[in-house]
Short mmCIF file of C-alpha atoms and ligand atoms in Angstrom, two decimals:
data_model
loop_
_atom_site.label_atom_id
_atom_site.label_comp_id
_atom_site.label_asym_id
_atom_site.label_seq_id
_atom_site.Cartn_x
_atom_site.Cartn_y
_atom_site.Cartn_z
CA UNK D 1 13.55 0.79 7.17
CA UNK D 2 10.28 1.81 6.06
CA UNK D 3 8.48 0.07 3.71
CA UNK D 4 9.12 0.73 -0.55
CA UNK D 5 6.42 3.07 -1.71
CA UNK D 6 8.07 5.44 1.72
CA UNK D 7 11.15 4.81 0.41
CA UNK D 8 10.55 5.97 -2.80
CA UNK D 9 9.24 9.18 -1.16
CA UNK D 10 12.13 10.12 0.72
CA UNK D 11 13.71 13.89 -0.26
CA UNK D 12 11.24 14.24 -2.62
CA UNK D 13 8.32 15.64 -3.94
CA UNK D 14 4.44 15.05 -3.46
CA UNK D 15 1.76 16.52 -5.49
CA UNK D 16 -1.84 16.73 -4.08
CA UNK D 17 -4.01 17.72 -7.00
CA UNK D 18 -7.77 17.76 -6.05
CA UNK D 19 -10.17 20.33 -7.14
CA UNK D 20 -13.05 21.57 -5.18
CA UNK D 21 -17.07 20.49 -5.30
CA UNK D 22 -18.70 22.71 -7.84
CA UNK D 23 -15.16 23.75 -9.52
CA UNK D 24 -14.65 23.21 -13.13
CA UNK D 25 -11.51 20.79 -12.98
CA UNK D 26 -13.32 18.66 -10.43
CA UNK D 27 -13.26 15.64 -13.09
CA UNK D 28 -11.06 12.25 -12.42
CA UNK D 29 -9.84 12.75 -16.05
CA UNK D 30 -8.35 16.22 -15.37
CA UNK D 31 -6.99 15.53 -12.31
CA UNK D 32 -5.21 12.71 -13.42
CA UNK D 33 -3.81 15.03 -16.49
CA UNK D 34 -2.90 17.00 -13.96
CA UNK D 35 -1.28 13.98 -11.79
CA UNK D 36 0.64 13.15 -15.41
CA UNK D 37 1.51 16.64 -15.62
CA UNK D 38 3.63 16.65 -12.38
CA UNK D 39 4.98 13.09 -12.55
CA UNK D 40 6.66 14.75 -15.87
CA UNK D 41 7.76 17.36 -13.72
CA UNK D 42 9.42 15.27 -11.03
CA UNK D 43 6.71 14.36 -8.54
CA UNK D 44 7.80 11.32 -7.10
CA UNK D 45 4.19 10.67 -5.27
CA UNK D 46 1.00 11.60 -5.95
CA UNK D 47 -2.08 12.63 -3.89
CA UNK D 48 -5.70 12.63 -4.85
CA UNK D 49 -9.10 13.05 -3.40
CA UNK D 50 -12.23 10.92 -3.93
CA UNK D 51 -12.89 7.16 -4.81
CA UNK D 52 -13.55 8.04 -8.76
CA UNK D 53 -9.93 10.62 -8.75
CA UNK D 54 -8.32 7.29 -7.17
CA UNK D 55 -9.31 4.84 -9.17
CA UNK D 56 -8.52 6.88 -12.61
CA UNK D 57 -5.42 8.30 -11.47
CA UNK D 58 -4.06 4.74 -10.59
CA UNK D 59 -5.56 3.10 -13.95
CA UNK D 60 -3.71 5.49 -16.05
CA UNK D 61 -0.48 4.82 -13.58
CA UNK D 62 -1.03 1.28 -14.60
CA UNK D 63 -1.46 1.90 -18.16
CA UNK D 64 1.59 3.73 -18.87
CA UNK D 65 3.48 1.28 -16.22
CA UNK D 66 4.18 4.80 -13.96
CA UNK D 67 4.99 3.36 -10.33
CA UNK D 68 5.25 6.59 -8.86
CA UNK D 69 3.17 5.73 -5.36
CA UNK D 70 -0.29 7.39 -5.24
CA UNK D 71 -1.83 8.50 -1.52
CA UNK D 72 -5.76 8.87 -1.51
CA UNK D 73 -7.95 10.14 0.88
CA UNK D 74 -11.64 11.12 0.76
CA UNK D 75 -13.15 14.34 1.83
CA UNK D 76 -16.35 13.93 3.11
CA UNK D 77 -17.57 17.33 4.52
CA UNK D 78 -15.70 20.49 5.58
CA UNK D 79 -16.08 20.46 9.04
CA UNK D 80 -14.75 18.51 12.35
CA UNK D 81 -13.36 15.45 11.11
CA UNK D 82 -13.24 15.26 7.13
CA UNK D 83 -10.29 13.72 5.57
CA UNK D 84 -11.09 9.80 6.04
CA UNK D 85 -13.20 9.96 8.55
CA UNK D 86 -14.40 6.31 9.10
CA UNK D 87 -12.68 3.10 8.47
CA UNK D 88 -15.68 2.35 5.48
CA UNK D 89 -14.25 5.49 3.66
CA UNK D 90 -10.67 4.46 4.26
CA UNK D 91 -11.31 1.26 2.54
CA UNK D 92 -13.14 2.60 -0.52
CA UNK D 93 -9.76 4.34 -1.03
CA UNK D 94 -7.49 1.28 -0.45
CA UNK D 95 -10.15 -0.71 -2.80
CA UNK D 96 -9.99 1.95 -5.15
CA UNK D 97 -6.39 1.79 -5.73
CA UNK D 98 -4.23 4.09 -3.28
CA UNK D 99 -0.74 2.76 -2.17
CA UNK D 100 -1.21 4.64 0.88
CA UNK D 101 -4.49 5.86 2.30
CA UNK D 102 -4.46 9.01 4.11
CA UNK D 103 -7.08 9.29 7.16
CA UNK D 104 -7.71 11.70 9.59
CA UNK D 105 -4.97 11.51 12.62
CA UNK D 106 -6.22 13.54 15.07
CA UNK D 107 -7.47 12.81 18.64
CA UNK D 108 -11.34 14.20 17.53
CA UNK D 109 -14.13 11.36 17.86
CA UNK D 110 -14.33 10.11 14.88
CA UNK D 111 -18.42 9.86 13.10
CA UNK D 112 -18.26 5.97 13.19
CA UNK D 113 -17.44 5.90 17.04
CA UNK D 114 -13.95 4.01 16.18
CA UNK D 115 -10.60 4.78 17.84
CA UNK D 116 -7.73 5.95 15.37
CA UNK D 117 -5.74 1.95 16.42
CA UNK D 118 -9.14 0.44 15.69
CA UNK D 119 -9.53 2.43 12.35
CA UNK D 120 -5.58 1.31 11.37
CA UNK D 121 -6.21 -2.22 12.24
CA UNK D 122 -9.62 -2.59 10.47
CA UNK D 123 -7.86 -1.05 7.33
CA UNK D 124 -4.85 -4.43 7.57
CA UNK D 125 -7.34 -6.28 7.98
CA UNK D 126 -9.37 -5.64 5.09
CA UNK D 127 -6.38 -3.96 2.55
CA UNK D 128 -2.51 -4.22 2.33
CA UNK D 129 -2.42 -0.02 1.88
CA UNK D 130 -0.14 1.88 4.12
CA UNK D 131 -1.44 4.09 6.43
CA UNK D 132 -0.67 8.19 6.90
CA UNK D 133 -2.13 9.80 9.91
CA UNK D 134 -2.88 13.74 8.89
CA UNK D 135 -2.32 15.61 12.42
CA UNK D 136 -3.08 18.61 13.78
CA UNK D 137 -0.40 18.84 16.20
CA UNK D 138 2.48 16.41 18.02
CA UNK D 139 0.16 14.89 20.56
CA UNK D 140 -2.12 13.80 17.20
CA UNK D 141 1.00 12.61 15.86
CA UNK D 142 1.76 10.75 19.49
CA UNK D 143 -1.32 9.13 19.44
CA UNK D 144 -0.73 7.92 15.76
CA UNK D 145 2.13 6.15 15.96
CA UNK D 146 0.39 4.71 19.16
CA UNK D 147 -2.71 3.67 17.15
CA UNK D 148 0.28 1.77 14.14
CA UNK D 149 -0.29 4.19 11.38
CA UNK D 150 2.84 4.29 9.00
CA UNK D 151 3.56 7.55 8.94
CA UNK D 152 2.37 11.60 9.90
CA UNK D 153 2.03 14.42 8.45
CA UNK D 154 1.34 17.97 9.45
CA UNK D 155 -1.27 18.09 7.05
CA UNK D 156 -4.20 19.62 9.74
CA UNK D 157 -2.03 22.15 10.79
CA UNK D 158 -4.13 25.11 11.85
CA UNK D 159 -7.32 23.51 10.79
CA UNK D 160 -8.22 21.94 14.11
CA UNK D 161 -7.48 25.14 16.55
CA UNK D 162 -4.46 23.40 18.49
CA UNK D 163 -2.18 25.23 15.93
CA UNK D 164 -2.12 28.98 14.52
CA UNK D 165 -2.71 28.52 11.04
CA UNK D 166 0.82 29.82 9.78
CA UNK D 167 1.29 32.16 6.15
CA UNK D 168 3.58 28.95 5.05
CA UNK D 169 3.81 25.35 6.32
CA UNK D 170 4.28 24.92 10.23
CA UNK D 171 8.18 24.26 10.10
CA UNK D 172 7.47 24.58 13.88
CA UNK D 173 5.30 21.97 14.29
CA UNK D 174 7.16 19.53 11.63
CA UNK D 175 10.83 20.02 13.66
CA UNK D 176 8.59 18.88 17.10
CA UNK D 177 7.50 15.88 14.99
CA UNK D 178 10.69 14.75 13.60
CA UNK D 179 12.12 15.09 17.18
CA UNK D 180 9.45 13.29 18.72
CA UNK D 181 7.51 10.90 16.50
CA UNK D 182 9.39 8.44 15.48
CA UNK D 183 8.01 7.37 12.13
CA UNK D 184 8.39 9.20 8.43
CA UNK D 185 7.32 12.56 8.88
CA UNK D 186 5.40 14.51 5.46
CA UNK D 187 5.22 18.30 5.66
CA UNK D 188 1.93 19.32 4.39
CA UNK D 189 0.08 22.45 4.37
CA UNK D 190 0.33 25.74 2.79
CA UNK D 191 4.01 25.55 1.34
CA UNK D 192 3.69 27.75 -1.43
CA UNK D 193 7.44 28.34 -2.86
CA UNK D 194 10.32 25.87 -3.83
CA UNK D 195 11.97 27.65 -0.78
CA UNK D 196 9.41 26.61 1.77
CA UNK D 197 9.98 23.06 0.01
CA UNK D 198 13.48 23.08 0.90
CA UNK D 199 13.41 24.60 4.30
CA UNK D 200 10.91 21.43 5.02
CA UNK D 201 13.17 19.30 3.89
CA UNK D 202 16.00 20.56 5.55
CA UNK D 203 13.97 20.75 9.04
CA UNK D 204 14.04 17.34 8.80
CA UNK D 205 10.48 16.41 6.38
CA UNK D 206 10.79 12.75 4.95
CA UNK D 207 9.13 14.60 1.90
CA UNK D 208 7.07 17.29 1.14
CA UNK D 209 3.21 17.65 -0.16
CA UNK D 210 2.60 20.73 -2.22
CA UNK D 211 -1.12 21.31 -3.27
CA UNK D 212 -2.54 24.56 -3.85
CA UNK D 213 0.47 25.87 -5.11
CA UNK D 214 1.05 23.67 -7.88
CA UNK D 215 -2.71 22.31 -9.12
CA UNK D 216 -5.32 25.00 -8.12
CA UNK D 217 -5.23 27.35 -10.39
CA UNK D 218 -8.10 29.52 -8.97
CA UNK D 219 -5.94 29.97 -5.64
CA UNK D 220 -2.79 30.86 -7.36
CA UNK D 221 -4.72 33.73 -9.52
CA UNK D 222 -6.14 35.19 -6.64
CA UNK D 223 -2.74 35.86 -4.86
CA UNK D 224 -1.44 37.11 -8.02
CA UNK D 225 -4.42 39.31 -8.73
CA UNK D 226 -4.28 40.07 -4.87
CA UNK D 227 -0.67 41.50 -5.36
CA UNK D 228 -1.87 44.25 -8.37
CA UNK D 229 -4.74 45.45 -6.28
CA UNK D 230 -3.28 46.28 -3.12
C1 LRY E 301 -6.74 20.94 5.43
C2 LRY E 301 -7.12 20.16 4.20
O1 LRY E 301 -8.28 19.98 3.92
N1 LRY E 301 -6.10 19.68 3.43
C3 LRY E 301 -6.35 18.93 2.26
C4 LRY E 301 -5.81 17.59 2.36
O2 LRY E 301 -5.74 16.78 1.50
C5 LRY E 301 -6.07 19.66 0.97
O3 LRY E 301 -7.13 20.59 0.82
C6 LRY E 301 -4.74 20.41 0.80
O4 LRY E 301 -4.76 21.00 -0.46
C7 LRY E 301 -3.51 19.55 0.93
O5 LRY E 301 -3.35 19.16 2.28
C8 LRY E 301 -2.22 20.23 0.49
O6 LRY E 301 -2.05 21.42 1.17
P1 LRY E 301 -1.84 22.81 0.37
O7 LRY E 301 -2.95 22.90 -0.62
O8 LRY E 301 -1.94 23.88 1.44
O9 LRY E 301 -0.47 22.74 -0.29
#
């Protein structure tokens, strides 16, 4: 069985809420109003971006004795490898709080010159946070559960040119992973209805991240805006 903060995962829902650099929620104390806001709603995990989002999300979680298990991660660029990238910024974001630390799983070189398995065992070394591999494709996700991560997600989908960037989540991709991979698999990327959620779920997803479709605003106005222009 996986470990507990998987566990209490499993069939449900995640809710990434970052905002962009330069946008106007891009503050730890909104985001984690906004991380309140969907543990209300039934988020049973939380993701968040940045060592300050971490750290404030997770204090509050403390506060109000919420144990609703919060993945972090750290952006650090747009381009090549960006989520994570080095073992230093994966344990700022175990330090900082996160239950499980979300790192770039992909088979890219990686800017400190260390292997995804030396990344994952630097990170036990120095933290007890789980680890969750964000892959492009199944041979990312092969390699991750070669390097000891904890568990995969589809969350690069499209981003890294091994996969067409689908309108919804890759339900393609995520059925090779849970055939394959055998570790917890997260569907995340682009599912932007409660009926994408499901279908996830039902193609086999241990749970499901939503982002942009719940907690950026900006995006959501554009489609809608989009759809009384055309
Ligand atoms: C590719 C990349 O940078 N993904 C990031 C990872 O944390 C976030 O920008 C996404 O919002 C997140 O993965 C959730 O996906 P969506 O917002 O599509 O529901």
């Amino acid at each position: 069985m996986p470990p507990d903060p998987l566990v209490a995962l499993r069939g449900g829902l995640v809710v990434s809420c970052q905002a962009y650099p330069g946008e106007a929620m891009r503050d730890p104390r909104t985001m984690t109003q906004v991380a309140l806001a969907a543990v209300r709603g039934g988020a049973v995990g939380i993701r968040v971006q940045g060592v300050a989002d971490v750290e404030h999300v997770t204090h509050a979680f403390a506060e109000l004795g919420i144990t609703v298990p919060v993945t972090g991660l750290w952006k650090d660029g747009t381009e090549g490898v960006f989520i994570t990238p080095t073992l230093r910024h994966a344990v700022a974001i175990a330090h900082a709080g996160a239950t499980i630390v979300a790192i770039d799983g992909t088979r890219r070189p990686r800017p400190d010159g260390l292997s995804l398995t030396e990344t994952v065992a630097g990170l036990r070394e120095h933290t007890s946070a789980l680890v969750m591999a964000d892959c492009g494709s199944l041979d990312d996700a092969l390699a991750a559960l070669d390097a000891g991560v904890d568990v995969v997600g589809t969350t690069l989908s499209g981003y890294t040119g091994e996969r067409p960037r689908t309108d919804g989540p890759d339900l393609e991709l995520l059925a090779q992973l849970v055939e394959h991979v055998d570790l917890p698999v997260i569907a995340e990327g682009r599912v932007h209805s409660p009926a994408q959620a499901r279908a996830a779920l039902d193609a086999g997803a241990w749970a499901v991240v939503v982002g942009t479709a719940i907690t950026h605003p900006t995006s959501i106005t554009g489609w809608f805006v989009d759809a009384l222009t055309a």
